[in-house]
Tab-separated table of C-alpha atoms and ligand atoms in Angstrom:
chain	number	residue	atom	x	y	z
A	1	MET	CA	152.619	-55.012	19.974
A	2	SER	CA	154.550	-57.785	19.234
A	3	PRO	CA	157.144	-58.598	21.963
A	4	PRO	CA	161.447	-59.136	21.011
A	5	ASP	CA	162.236	-62.325	19.692
A	6	SER	CA	164.589	-63.325	21.307
A	7	LYS	CA	163.218	-66.382	23.664
A	8	PRO	CA	165.043	-67.826	26.541
A	9	THR	CA	165.875	-71.562	25.907
A	10	LEU	CA	167.097	-73.742	28.101
A	11	ALA	CA	170.481	-73.337	29.504
A	12	ALA	CA	171.274	-71.672	26.418
A	13	VAL	CA	174.264	-69.633	27.174
A	14	SER	CA	177.477	-70.614	27.495
A	15	ALA	CA	181.038	-68.950	28.711
A	16	PRO	CA	184.585	-69.049	28.557
A	17	LEU	CA	184.665	-68.969	32.563
A	18	VAL	CA	182.465	-70.287	34.910
A	19	SER	CA	182.765	-68.524	39.005
A	20	ASP	CA	180.690	-70.292	41.469
A	21	ILE	CA	177.569	-69.706	43.216
A	22	PRO	CA	177.941	-68.616	46.680
A	23	ALA	CA	176.409	-70.632	49.706
A	24	PRO	CA	172.662	-69.811	50.653
A	25	PRO	CA	173.207	-68.328	53.989
A	26	ALA	CA	173.336	-69.872	57.513
A	27	SER	CA	170.210	-68.746	59.045
A	28	ARG	CA	168.688	-70.485	55.987
A	29	THR	CA	169.954	-74.172	56.357
A	30	SER	CA	169.788	-73.703	60.182
A	31	LEU	CA	166.305	-74.717	60.052
A	32	GLY	CA	166.854	-77.777	58.046
A	33	ALA	CA	165.253	-76.363	55.585
A	34	LYS	CA	164.287	-78.912	52.319
A	35	GLU	CA	165.511	-77.455	48.921
A	36	ASN	CA	161.789	-77.762	47.779
A	37	GLU	CA	160.322	-76.781	51.762
A	38	PHE	CA	158.672	-74.360	50.365
A	39	PHE	CA	157.122	-75.116	47.453
A	40	ARG	CA	155.358	-78.311	49.189
A	41	ALA	CA	154.286	-76.247	52.278
A	42	ILE	CA	152.773	-73.879	49.070
A	43	GLN	CA	150.584	-76.933	48.093
A	44	ASP	CA	149.229	-78.587	51.292
A	45	TYR	CA	148.222	-75.061	52.249
A	46	LEU	CA	146.841	-75.339	48.647
A	47	ASP	CA	145.108	-78.577	49.238
A	48	ARG	CA	144.254	-77.780	52.619
A	49	ALA	CA	141.936	-74.357	51.256
A	50	ALA	CA	140.468	-76.626	48.267
A	51	LYS	CA	138.811	-79.094	51.155
A	52	VAL	CA	137.149	-75.950	52.375
A	53	ILE	CA	135.457	-74.744	50.279
A	54	ASN	CA	135.214	-77.918	48.171
A	55	LEU	CA	137.151	-77.199	44.849
A	56	GLU	CA	136.887	-78.129	41.592
A	57	PRO	CA	139.849	-81.143	41.614
A	58	TYR	CA	140.895	-80.268	38.133
A	59	VAL	CA	140.948	-77.076	39.002
A	60	ARG	CA	143.749	-78.149	41.804
A	61	THR	CA	145.009	-80.238	39.522
A	62	ILE	CA	145.608	-76.818	36.896
A	63	LEU	CA	146.705	-74.301	40.032
A	64	SER	CA	149.198	-77.650	41.489
A	65	GLN	CA	152.373	-76.326	39.091
A	66	PRO	CA	152.474	-73.337	37.251
A	67	LYS	CA	152.377	-73.465	33.242
A	68	ASN	CA	155.936	-71.559	32.607
A	69	GLU	CA	159.353	-72.335	33.598
A	70	LEU	CA	162.327	-70.741	32.696
A	71	ILE	CA	166.220	-71.049	33.154
A	72	VAL	CA	168.073	-68.909	31.879
A	73	ASN	CA	172.359	-69.234	31.813
A	74	PHE	CA	173.543	-65.787	31.012
A	75	PRO	CA	177.283	-64.219	31.166
A	76	VAL	CA	178.359	-60.722	32.324
A	77	LYS	CA	182.121	-59.352	31.960
A	78	MET	CA	183.084	-58.570	34.996
A	79	ASP	CA	184.638	-55.312	35.828
A	80	SER	CA	187.671	-57.186	36.057
A	81	GLY	CA	187.719	-58.608	33.184
A	82	GLU	CA	185.789	-61.941	33.961
A	83	VAL	CA	183.576	-63.505	31.999
A	84	ARG	CA	180.310	-64.916	34.857
A	85	LEU	CA	178.048	-66.725	33.955
A	86	PHE	CA	174.884	-66.367	36.300
A	87	LYS	CA	171.714	-68.941	36.264
A	88	GLY	CA	168.292	-66.411	36.080
A	89	TYR	CA	164.707	-67.596	37.054
A	90	ARG	CA	161.427	-66.922	35.325
A	91	VAL	CA	158.403	-68.597	36.909
A	92	GLN	CA	154.594	-67.794	36.224
A	93	HIS	CA	151.940	-69.768	37.616
A	94	ASN	CA	149.555	-68.742	36.197
A	95	ASN	CA	147.167	-65.443	33.864
A	96	LEU	CA	144.127	-67.393	34.015
A	97	LEU	CA	143.068	-63.474	34.763
A	98	GLY	CA	144.881	-61.202	33.286
A	99	PRO	CA	149.109	-60.968	33.225
A	100	PHE	CA	151.668	-62.808	34.672
A	101	LYS	CA	152.208	-59.857	37.861
A	102	GLY	CA	155.416	-60.915	39.811
A	103	GLY	CA	158.633	-59.467	41.808
A	104	ILE	CA	162.764	-60.226	40.872
A	105	ARG	CA	164.819	-61.296	43.741
A	106	PHE	CA	168.571	-61.100	44.048
A	107	HIS	CA	170.115	-63.433	46.468
A	108	PRO	CA	172.518	-65.958	47.091
A	109	SER	CA	169.828	-68.541	48.063
A	110	VAL	CA	167.326	-68.436	44.709
A	111	THR	CA	166.713	-71.642	43.490
A	112	LEU	CA	164.026	-72.741	41.251
A	113	ASP	CA	161.147	-74.630	43.708
A	114	ASP	CA	161.433	-71.479	46.084
A	115	VAL	CA	161.096	-69.431	42.724
A	116	LYS	CA	157.340	-71.898	41.787
A	117	ALA	CA	156.547	-70.680	45.838
A	118	LEU	CA	156.098	-67.135	45.534
A	119	ALA	CA	155.126	-67.448	41.911
A	120	SER	CA	151.904	-69.355	43.354
A	121	MET	CA	151.938	-67.489	46.296
A	122	MET	CA	151.607	-63.686	43.713
A	123	THR	CA	148.327	-65.710	41.285
A	124	TRP	CA	146.517	-65.868	45.151
A	125	LYS	CA	147.178	-62.558	46.156
A	126	SER	CA	146.631	-60.814	42.870
A	127	ALA	CA	143.023	-63.161	42.798
A	128	LEU	CA	142.359	-62.802	46.915
A	129	LEU	CA	143.206	-58.255	46.136
A	130	ARG	CA	140.727	-58.539	42.736
A	131	LEU	CA	143.630	-57.194	40.618
A	132	PRO	CA	143.370	-58.643	37.053
A	133	PHE	CA	146.542	-60.206	37.790
A	134	GLY	CA	148.295	-63.770	37.687
A	135	GLY	CA	150.690	-64.996	39.876
A	136	GLY	CA	155.147	-65.127	38.296
A	137	LYS	CA	158.160	-64.977	39.638
A	138	GLY	CA	161.510	-64.700	39.462
A	139	GLY	CA	165.479	-64.184	40.791
A	140	ILE	CA	169.091	-64.656	40.173
A	141	LYS	CA	171.455	-66.042	42.001
A	142	PHE	CA	174.016	-64.086	43.969
A	143	ASP	CA	174.582	-62.162	46.255
A	144	PRO	CA	174.226	-58.274	44.668
A	145	ARG	CA	176.618	-56.919	47.930
A	146	SER	CA	179.150	-59.044	45.882
A	147	VAL	CA	179.386	-56.987	42.755
A	148	SER	CA	180.007	-53.266	42.126
A	149	LYS	CA	177.156	-51.395	40.385
A	150	THR	CA	178.531	-51.022	37.661
A	151	GLU	CA	178.047	-54.848	37.204
A	152	LEU	CA	174.808	-54.892	38.877
A	153	GLN	CA	173.729	-52.566	35.928
A	154	ARG	CA	175.633	-55.828	33.855
A	155	ILE	CA	173.927	-58.018	35.004
A	156	THR	CA	170.352	-56.708	35.523
A	157	ARG	CA	170.401	-55.593	31.962
A	158	ARG	CA	172.026	-58.830	30.241
A	159	PHE	CA	168.914	-61.328	32.933
A	160	THR	CA	166.245	-58.607	30.833
A	161	HIS	CA	167.641	-59.626	27.096
A	162	ALA	CA	167.551	-62.905	28.144
A	163	LEU	CA	164.319	-62.705	29.453
A	164	GLY	CA	163.309	-61.106	26.304
A	165	GLY	CA	159.126	-61.024	24.478
A	166	ASN	CA	158.677	-63.455	27.585
A	167	ILE	CA	158.348	-60.462	29.329
A	168	GLY	CA	156.157	-57.527	28.459
A	169	PRO	CA	153.728	-55.333	29.563
A	170	ASP	CA	150.618	-57.615	28.560
A	171	TYR	CA	152.015	-60.380	29.530
A	172	ASP	CA	154.161	-61.160	32.567
A	173	ILE	CA	155.088	-58.158	34.635
A	174	PRO	CA	157.837	-57.534	36.859
A	175	ALA	CA	158.434	-55.585	40.718
A	176	PRO	CA	160.791	-55.747	42.787
A	177	ASP	CA	161.767	-57.667	45.297
A	178	MET	CA	164.672	-59.015	48.035
A	179	GLY	CA	167.285	-57.302	46.250
A	180	THR	CA	165.924	-55.262	43.791
A	181	ASN	CA	164.549	-51.788	43.942
A	182	ALA	CA	163.112	-48.951	42.139
A	183	GLN	CA	166.754	-49.090	39.988
A	184	THR	CA	166.429	-52.165	39.079
A	185	MET	CA	163.949	-51.978	37.567
A	186	ALA	CA	164.402	-49.053	35.759
A	187	TRP	CA	166.877	-50.572	34.321
A	188	MET	CA	165.034	-53.627	33.109
A	189	MET	CA	162.618	-51.232	31.693
A	190	ASP	CA	165.500	-49.179	30.018
A	191	THR	CA	167.302	-52.728	28.601
A	192	TYR	CA	163.255	-53.403	27.149
A	193	SER	CA	162.257	-50.513	25.364
A	194	ASN	CA	166.238	-50.974	23.675
A	195	MET	CA	164.896	-54.186	22.233
A	196	VAL	CA	161.626	-54.001	20.923
A	197	GLY	CA	162.159	-51.421	18.661
A	198	SER	CA	161.758	-47.507	18.778
A	199	TYR	CA	158.301	-46.955	17.848
A	200	GLN	CA	157.148	-49.090	20.437
A	201	LYS	CA	159.376	-48.155	22.887
A	202	GLN	CA	157.420	-45.363	24.740
A	203	SER	CA	154.222	-47.556	24.907
A	204	VAL	CA	155.980	-50.635	26.904
A	205	ARG	CA	157.233	-48.333	29.833
A	206	GLY	CA	154.471	-50.765	32.251
A	207	VAL	CA	156.486	-54.312	31.180
A	208	VAL	CA	158.239	-53.566	34.533
A	209	THR	CA	156.521	-52.234	37.950
A	210	GLY	CA	157.952	-50.274	41.590
A	211	LYS	CA	160.044	-47.866	38.759
A	212	PRO	CA	161.165	-44.977	39.641
A	213	VAL	CA	158.496	-41.961	39.715
A	214	ALA	CA	160.338	-40.003	37.423
A	215	SER	CA	160.908	-42.816	34.791
A	216	GLY	CA	156.904	-44.137	35.464
A	217	GLY	CA	156.550	-44.905	38.945
A	218	THR	CA	153.599	-44.344	40.998
A	219	LEU	CA	154.434	-42.916	43.672
A	220	GLY	CA	153.369	-44.503	47.300
A	221	ARG	CA	155.088	-47.419	45.626
A	222	SER	CA	158.603	-47.899	47.161
A	223	LYS	CA	156.222	-47.642	50.492
A	224	ALA	CA	153.451	-49.385	49.493
A	225	THR	CA	154.001	-53.164	51.035
A	226	GLY	CA	154.534	-51.783	54.376
A	227	GLN	CA	151.720	-49.465	54.134
A	228	GLY	CA	149.225	-52.365	52.832
A	229	ILE	CA	151.125	-54.522	56.267
A	230	VAL	CA	149.366	-51.581	58.319
A	231	TYR	CA	146.273	-51.540	56.949
A	232	CYS	CA	145.867	-54.707	57.948
A	233	VAL	CA	147.924	-54.166	61.312
A	234	ILE	CA	144.939	-51.186	61.637
A	235	GLU	CA	141.910	-53.424	61.341
A	236	TRP	CA	143.610	-56.578	63.636
A	237	ALA	CA	143.834	-53.663	66.351
A	238	GLU	CA	139.976	-52.758	65.971
A	239	GLU	CA	138.647	-56.389	65.726
A	240	HIS	CA	140.625	-57.000	69.252
A	241	GLY	CA	140.002	-54.766	71.315
A	242	PHE	CA	144.009	-53.544	70.976
A	243	SER	CA	145.370	-50.201	70.638
A	244	LEU	CA	148.026	-49.427	68.882
A	245	GLU	CA	149.015	-46.386	70.824
A	246	GLY	CA	152.236	-47.213	73.664
A	247	SER	CA	152.714	-51.012	71.642
A	248	THR	CA	155.312	-52.351	71.142
A	249	MET	CA	157.113	-54.635	67.866
A	250	ILE	CA	160.478	-56.459	66.868
A	251	VAL	CA	161.002	-56.325	63.193
A	252	GLN	CA	163.330	-58.860	60.386
A	253	GLY	CA	164.642	-56.929	57.649
A	254	PHE	CA	164.888	-53.679	57.472
A	255	GLY	CA	164.857	-53.693	53.332
A	256	ASN	CA	161.729	-51.959	51.726
A	257	VAL	CA	159.751	-53.575	53.898
A	258	GLY	CA	160.245	-53.609	57.191
A	259	SER	CA	161.506	-50.520	57.203
A	260	ASN	CA	158.355	-48.447	55.689
A	261	ALA	CA	156.329	-51.160	57.774
A	262	ALA	CA	158.233	-49.339	61.272
A	263	VAL	CA	158.342	-45.586	59.928
A	264	ILE	CA	153.781	-45.922	59.385
A	265	LEU	CA	153.378	-47.729	62.416
A	266	SER	CA	155.845	-45.210	64.487
A	267	LYS	CA	153.174	-42.818	63.506
A	268	LEU	CA	150.560	-44.621	64.822
A	269	GLY	CA	152.143	-45.047	68.161
A	270	VAL	CA	153.533	-48.636	67.748
A	271	SER	CA	157.404	-48.294	68.898
A	272	THR	CA	160.002	-50.340	67.288
A	273	ILE	CA	162.680	-52.059	70.065
A	274	ALA	CA	164.570	-54.643	68.865
A	275	VAL	CA	165.469	-54.829	64.713
A	276	GLY	CA	167.760	-57.775	62.738
A	277	ASP	CA	169.278	-58.406	59.123
A	278	HIS	CA	172.140	-60.175	57.299
A	279	SER	CA	174.644	-58.380	60.090
A	280	GLY	CA	173.495	-59.176	62.823
A	281	TYR	CA	170.621	-57.747	65.557
A	282	LEU	CA	169.773	-54.891	67.443
A	283	ILE	CA	167.856	-54.738	70.313
A	284	ASN	CA	166.725	-50.937	72.155
A	285	PRO	CA	164.343	-50.739	74.711
A	286	GLU	CA	163.082	-47.538	74.395
A	287	GLY	CA	162.521	-47.647	71.017
A	288	PHE	CA	163.926	-47.235	67.485
A	289	ASN	CA	164.135	-44.129	66.003
A	290	ALA	CA	163.035	-46.208	62.244
A	291	HIS	CA	163.178	-42.982	60.122
A	292	LYS	CA	166.721	-42.518	61.239
A	293	LEU	CA	167.294	-46.850	61.528
A	294	GLN	CA	165.445	-46.681	56.994
A	295	ASP	CA	168.236	-43.497	56.634
A	296	TYR	CA	170.838	-45.162	58.267
A	297	VAL	CA	170.460	-49.135	56.461
A	298	GLU	CA	169.629	-46.770	53.251
A	299	ALA	CA	173.515	-45.244	53.591
A	300	HIS	CA	175.289	-48.185	54.922
A	301	GLY	CA	173.849	-51.090	53.806
A	302	SER	CA	172.435	-53.033	56.392
A	303	ILE	CA	171.909	-52.426	60.384
A	304	ALA	CA	175.357	-52.995	61.727
A	305	GLY	CA	176.947	-50.303	63.454
A	306	TYR	CA	174.351	-48.361	63.492
A	307	PRO	CA	174.806	-46.423	67.398
A	308	GLY	CA	171.389	-46.520	68.931
A	309	GLY	CA	171.005	-49.805	69.823
A	310	LYS	CA	172.747	-53.277	71.749
A	311	SER	CA	173.411	-55.819	70.189
A	312	ILE	CA	172.138	-59.195	70.751
A	313	THR	CA	171.884	-62.712	68.978
A	314	ARG	CA	169.146	-64.245	67.053
A	315	ASP	CA	167.989	-65.947	69.616
A	316	GLU	CA	168.025	-63.125	71.581
A	317	PHE	CA	165.714	-61.563	69.251
A	318	PHE	CA	163.343	-64.089	68.978
A	319	ALA	CA	162.759	-63.857	72.545
A	320	THR	CA	161.793	-60.696	72.757
A	321	LYS	CA	158.530	-59.629	74.737
A	322	ALA	CA	156.857	-57.218	72.404
A	323	ASP	CA	153.063	-56.729	71.106
A	324	ILE	CA	153.662	-57.553	67.465
A	325	PHE	CA	156.607	-59.323	65.115
A	326	ALA	CA	157.093	-58.560	61.788
A	327	PRO	CA	158.973	-61.086	59.715
A	328	CYS	CA	160.266	-58.687	56.644
A	329	ALA	CA	163.393	-60.977	55.667
A	330	LEU	CA	163.111	-64.011	54.308
A	331	GLU	CA	160.984	-67.030	53.960
A	332	ASN	CA	161.333	-70.131	56.527
A	333	GLN	CA	162.905	-68.438	59.959
A	334	ILE	CA	160.323	-69.413	61.965
A	335	GLY	CA	160.961	-72.958	62.963
A	336	GLU	CA	160.174	-75.192	66.138
A	337	SER	CA	162.360	-73.048	68.648
A	338	GLU	CA	161.648	-69.929	66.816
A	339	ALA	CA	157.888	-70.118	66.974
A	340	ARG	CA	158.584	-71.823	71.332
A	341	ALA	CA	160.553	-68.675	72.380
A	342	LEU	CA	158.155	-65.943	69.933
A	343	ASN	CA	156.603	-63.623	73.380
A	344	VAL	CA	154.061	-61.932	71.005
A	345	LYS	CA	150.870	-60.961	70.324
A	346	LEU	CA	150.509	-61.351	66.594
A	347	VAL	CA	152.330	-62.328	64.565
A	348	VAL	CA	152.050	-60.160	60.665
A	349	GLU	CA	154.148	-61.983	57.621
A	350	GLY	CA	155.417	-59.109	55.253
A	351	ALA	CA	158.090	-61.617	53.836
A	352	ASN	CA	156.462	-64.557	51.687
A	353	GLY	CA	156.398	-67.863	54.330
A	354	PRO	CA	158.515	-67.436	57.243
A	355	THR	CA	156.760	-69.492	59.269
A	356	ASN	CA	157.267	-72.559	58.362
A	357	PRO	CA	154.336	-75.291	58.264
A	358	LEU	CA	155.732	-76.837	61.835
A	359	GLY	CA	156.825	-73.157	63.404
A	360	GLU	CA	153.238	-72.086	62.126
A	361	ARG	CA	151.155	-74.579	64.136
A	362	ILE	CA	152.888	-73.961	67.570
A	363	VAL	CA	152.361	-70.429	66.587
A	364	LEU	CA	148.098	-71.028	66.341
A	365	GLU	CA	148.234	-72.944	68.993
A	366	ARG	CA	150.357	-70.636	71.565
A	367	GLY	CA	147.346	-68.049	71.078
A	368	ILE	CA	149.746	-65.866	68.630
A	369	ASP	CA	147.539	-65.111	66.205
A	370	ILE	CA	149.476	-64.910	62.080
A	371	LEU	CA	148.398	-62.551	59.450
A	372	PRO	CA	149.646	-64.186	56.322
A	373	ASP	CA	152.199	-63.011	53.400
A	374	VAL	CA	149.020	-63.641	50.767
A	375	LEU	CA	146.707	-61.139	52.477
A	376	ALA	CA	149.885	-58.812	54.520
A	377	ASN	CA	151.830	-58.046	51.948
A	378	SER	CA	149.582	-57.547	48.886
A	379	GLY	CA	149.567	-54.384	49.203
A	380	GLY	CA	152.763	-54.344	46.939
A	381	VAL	CA	151.106	-55.586	43.905
A	382	THR	CA	148.057	-53.930	44.415
A	383	VAL	CA	150.073	-50.386	44.209
A	384	SER	CA	151.829	-52.506	41.189
A	385	TYR	CA	148.875	-52.514	39.898
A	386	TYR	CA	147.900	-48.321	40.014
A	387	GLU	CA	151.136	-47.645	38.324
A	388	TRP	CA	150.024	-50.435	35.572
A	389	VAL	CA	146.968	-48.503	35.063
A	390	GLN	CA	148.368	-44.854	35.131
A	391	ASN	CA	151.243	-46.485	32.909
A	392	LYS	CA	148.980	-47.120	30.275
A	393	ARG	CA	146.024	-44.110	30.248
A	394	SER	CA	149.355	-41.636	30.869
A	395	GLU	CA	148.407	-40.485	33.958
A	396	SER	CA	150.177	-39.413	37.383
A	397	TRP	CA	148.562	-39.948	40.822
A	398	THR	CA	148.375	-38.031	44.154
A	399	GLU	CA	150.592	-40.103	46.729
A	400	GLU	CA	146.825	-39.349	48.876
A	401	GLU	CA	144.606	-40.765	45.996
A	402	VAL	CA	146.809	-44.675	45.954
A	403	ASP	CA	146.817	-44.170	49.624
A	404	GLU	CA	142.881	-43.792	49.645
A	405	ARG	CA	142.533	-46.946	46.744
A	406	LEU	CA	145.562	-49.658	48.768
A	407	GLU	CA	143.463	-48.403	52.205
A	408	LYS	CA	139.885	-49.174	50.563
A	409	ALA	CA	141.422	-52.211	48.924
A	410	MET	CA	143.553	-53.717	52.446
A	411	LYS	CA	141.147	-52.891	55.082
A	412	ARG	CA	137.887	-55.197	51.968
A	413	ALA	CA	140.359	-58.060	51.924
A	414	TYR	CA	141.194	-58.135	55.002
A	415	ARG	CA	137.480	-58.623	56.654
A	416	GLU	CA	136.814	-61.019	53.285
A	417	VAL	CA	139.184	-63.264	54.852
A	418	SER	CA	138.757	-62.587	58.016
A	419	GLU	CA	134.860	-62.941	58.015
A	420	LEU	CA	135.742	-66.806	55.305
A	421	ALA	CA	137.921	-68.304	58.677
A	422	ARG	CA	135.259	-67.247	61.056
A	423	SER	CA	131.922	-69.424	59.020
A	424	LYS	CA	134.016	-71.663	58.095
A	425	LYS	CA	136.129	-71.753	60.488
A	426	CYS	CA	140.107	-72.031	59.538
A	427	ASP	CA	142.724	-69.674	60.636
A	428	LEU	CA	143.661	-67.040	58.190
A	429	ARG	CA	145.821	-68.441	56.295
A	430	ILE	CA	144.263	-71.438	54.203
A	431	ALA	CA	141.389	-68.283	54.557
A	432	ALA	CA	142.962	-66.000	52.268
A	433	TYR	CA	143.789	-69.070	50.013
A	434	ALA	CA	140.186	-70.425	49.797
A	435	LEU	CA	138.959	-66.756	48.696
A	436	ALA	CA	141.402	-66.946	45.933
A	437	LEU	CA	140.514	-70.688	45.530
A	438	GLN	CA	137.113	-69.215	44.326
A	439	ARG	CA	137.357	-67.028	42.259
A	440	LEU	CA	139.954	-68.148	40.429
A	441	GLU	CA	137.381	-71.577	39.844
A	442	ALA	CA	134.245	-69.416	39.189
A	443	VAL	CA	136.276	-68.400	35.839
A	444	TYR	CA	137.729	-71.557	35.302
A	445	LYS	CA	133.779	-72.837	34.908
A	446	GLU	CA	132.613	-70.357	33.042
A	447	ARG	CA	135.795	-70.249	30.443
A	448	ASP	CA	136.472	-74.143	30.863
A	449	ILE	CA	139.241	-75.586	29.882
A	450	PHE	CA	140.557	-75.313	25.452
A	451	PRO	CA	141.129	-76.739	23.451
B	1	NAD	P1	164.861	-56.111	50.470
B	1	NAD	O1	165.945	-56.429	50.139
B	1	NAD	O2	164.838	-54.383	51.053
B	1	NAD	O3	165.004	-55.871	52.109
B	1	NAD	C1	165.514	-58.098	52.755
B	1	NAD	C2	166.189	-57.867	54.012
B	1	NAD	O4	165.606	-59.583	54.448
B	1	NAD	C3	166.839	-56.971	54.497
B	1	NAD	O5	166.572	-56.258	55.145
B	1	NAD	C4	168.319	-57.902	54.360
B	1	NAD	O6	169.054	-57.484	54.985
B	1	NAD	C5	167.012	-59.273	55.319
B	1	NAD	N1	167.875	-60.247	55.456
B	1	NAD	C6	168.407	-60.840	53.986
B	1	NAD	N2	168.555	-62.359	54.631
B	1	NAD	C7	168.945	-62.248	56.213
B	1	NAD	C8	169.389	-62.939	57.225
B	1	NAD	N3	170.245	-64.420	55.989
B	1	NAD	N4	169.022	-62.856	57.989
B	1	NAD	C9	168.220	-61.549	58.189
B	1	NAD	N5	167.540	-60.728	57.732
B	1	NAD	C10	168.169	-60.978	56.506
B	1	NAD	O7	163.801	-56.735	50.257
B	1	NAD	P2	161.771	-55.993	50.816
B	1	NAD	O8	161.425	-55.603	49.322
B	1	NAD	O9	162.254	-55.517	51.841
B	1	NAD	O10	161.816	-57.686	50.892
B	1	NAD	C11	162.075	-58.507	52.550
B	1	NAD	C12	160.733	-59.801	52.149
B	1	NAD	O11	159.117	-59.381	51.675
B	1	NAD	C13	160.525	-60.855	51.033
B	1	NAD	O12	160.249	-62.192	51.446
B	1	NAD	C14	159.625	-60.252	49.904
B	1	NAD	O13	159.501	-61.381	49.244
B	1	NAD	C15	158.351	-59.940	50.639
B	1	NAD	N6	158.081	-59.244	49.957
B	1	NAD	C16	158.800	-57.533	49.334
B	1	NAD	C17	157.467	-56.810	48.412
B	1	NAD	C18	158.648	-55.818	47.542
B	1	NAD	O14	157.255	-54.814	47.219
B	1	NAD	N7	159.554	-54.979	48.149
B	1	NAD	C19	156.705	-57.259	48.524
B	1	NAD	C20	155.999	-58.323	49.045
B	1	NAD	C21	156.727	-59.524	49.345
């Protein structure tokens, strides 16, 4: 099976009209984030973990940069007839263990450096969860809420076409991330399958994961990242003799990850007492009905106007006393002031990179545990793997089967990370990186470097 032959080229597309791309939201820049701060932070973690396990220097060198970085500029006709040029990225960090794998993000703050950071984190997650995947990530710099549904479909399809043969079910497999969902994946799969020719059409469903179930997705994928977070929280609670029943939580970001984590934890007796998203922050000391709030956000696009809570500021949200904080929105949300304000026992990172290095140091010094992103939110890629396997075998697993496998995988990963952290006297993030690096190093040593 050969992939479609349209190859993206650097800034290869020209269009008669260029419209401005919205600026990043204020909350990101308010922490003083420099453009490449996120990628640099990931490289620092890589360096620290490499020291802990005496990683071969050449392995660190290879992993310090992505294998491929693609930028595509592509034109899309908007409903008004105007033609806008969009900038899309796909970064392929590493494919030693299997095809590149990672989400597609639609957000105005998408930058090449952030996508590089996110792609490399996917390499660590796949290795940590023992998945036969490498790491990749992509995105388009725009606000999906600012366009119509028909425009969104044309943007998604044209981006998929621009990526061309640089994605594929055995080469690079996108999935949903912030601003994208199962619908986005259905459009991507349909576009790709129309590019490969009719005799291959049925065999390329695995080009993306996180699809709607009727279009080849798996049961359990939409809640998988939230579910994985919950398995980690359960392990943490057992390890620390902490009772989840009757405990409280605050959640930043009530999209796919945050809302599913809140809904599943509510069944274990954890009450969500404050929430926030791009529209603002709400508090309800009695606890929100997570299910109802999830339905509300699905219908209205944000928590704004939800009747069951009182509006608070971002600062008040971060200072709310609770047991658990689940940041499930953007990177770089917990800086110095947020870290000092937090009044919780545990931060479980649903988002990728929500805690910046200074914030992390303060949080840990204050005795607050952090379940790091590469462990805590890896349930998504794990169930994506289950979807990919089902597509390859033309099978459909039950939700119970998916959940059971995910539970085993997440709890094993948690225990392995926790054990390494204890034996090497390092924090859980560095232990998670170290475990992933050990597995990658073992394969590099066996295979050596071509030629
Ligand atoms: P989503 O688009 O479904 O939800 C994103 C949420 O973040 C929304 O509630 C949005 O309002 C909020 N948000 C956006 N900008 C914000 C701001 N400036 N301040 C506060 N809140 C803001 O996205 P998602 O899939 O839930 O992803 C959330 C995070 O989880 C991302 O960091 C993503 O990389 C990570 N993640 C997602 C998955 C997955 O399977 N979807 C897997 C692993 C990690």
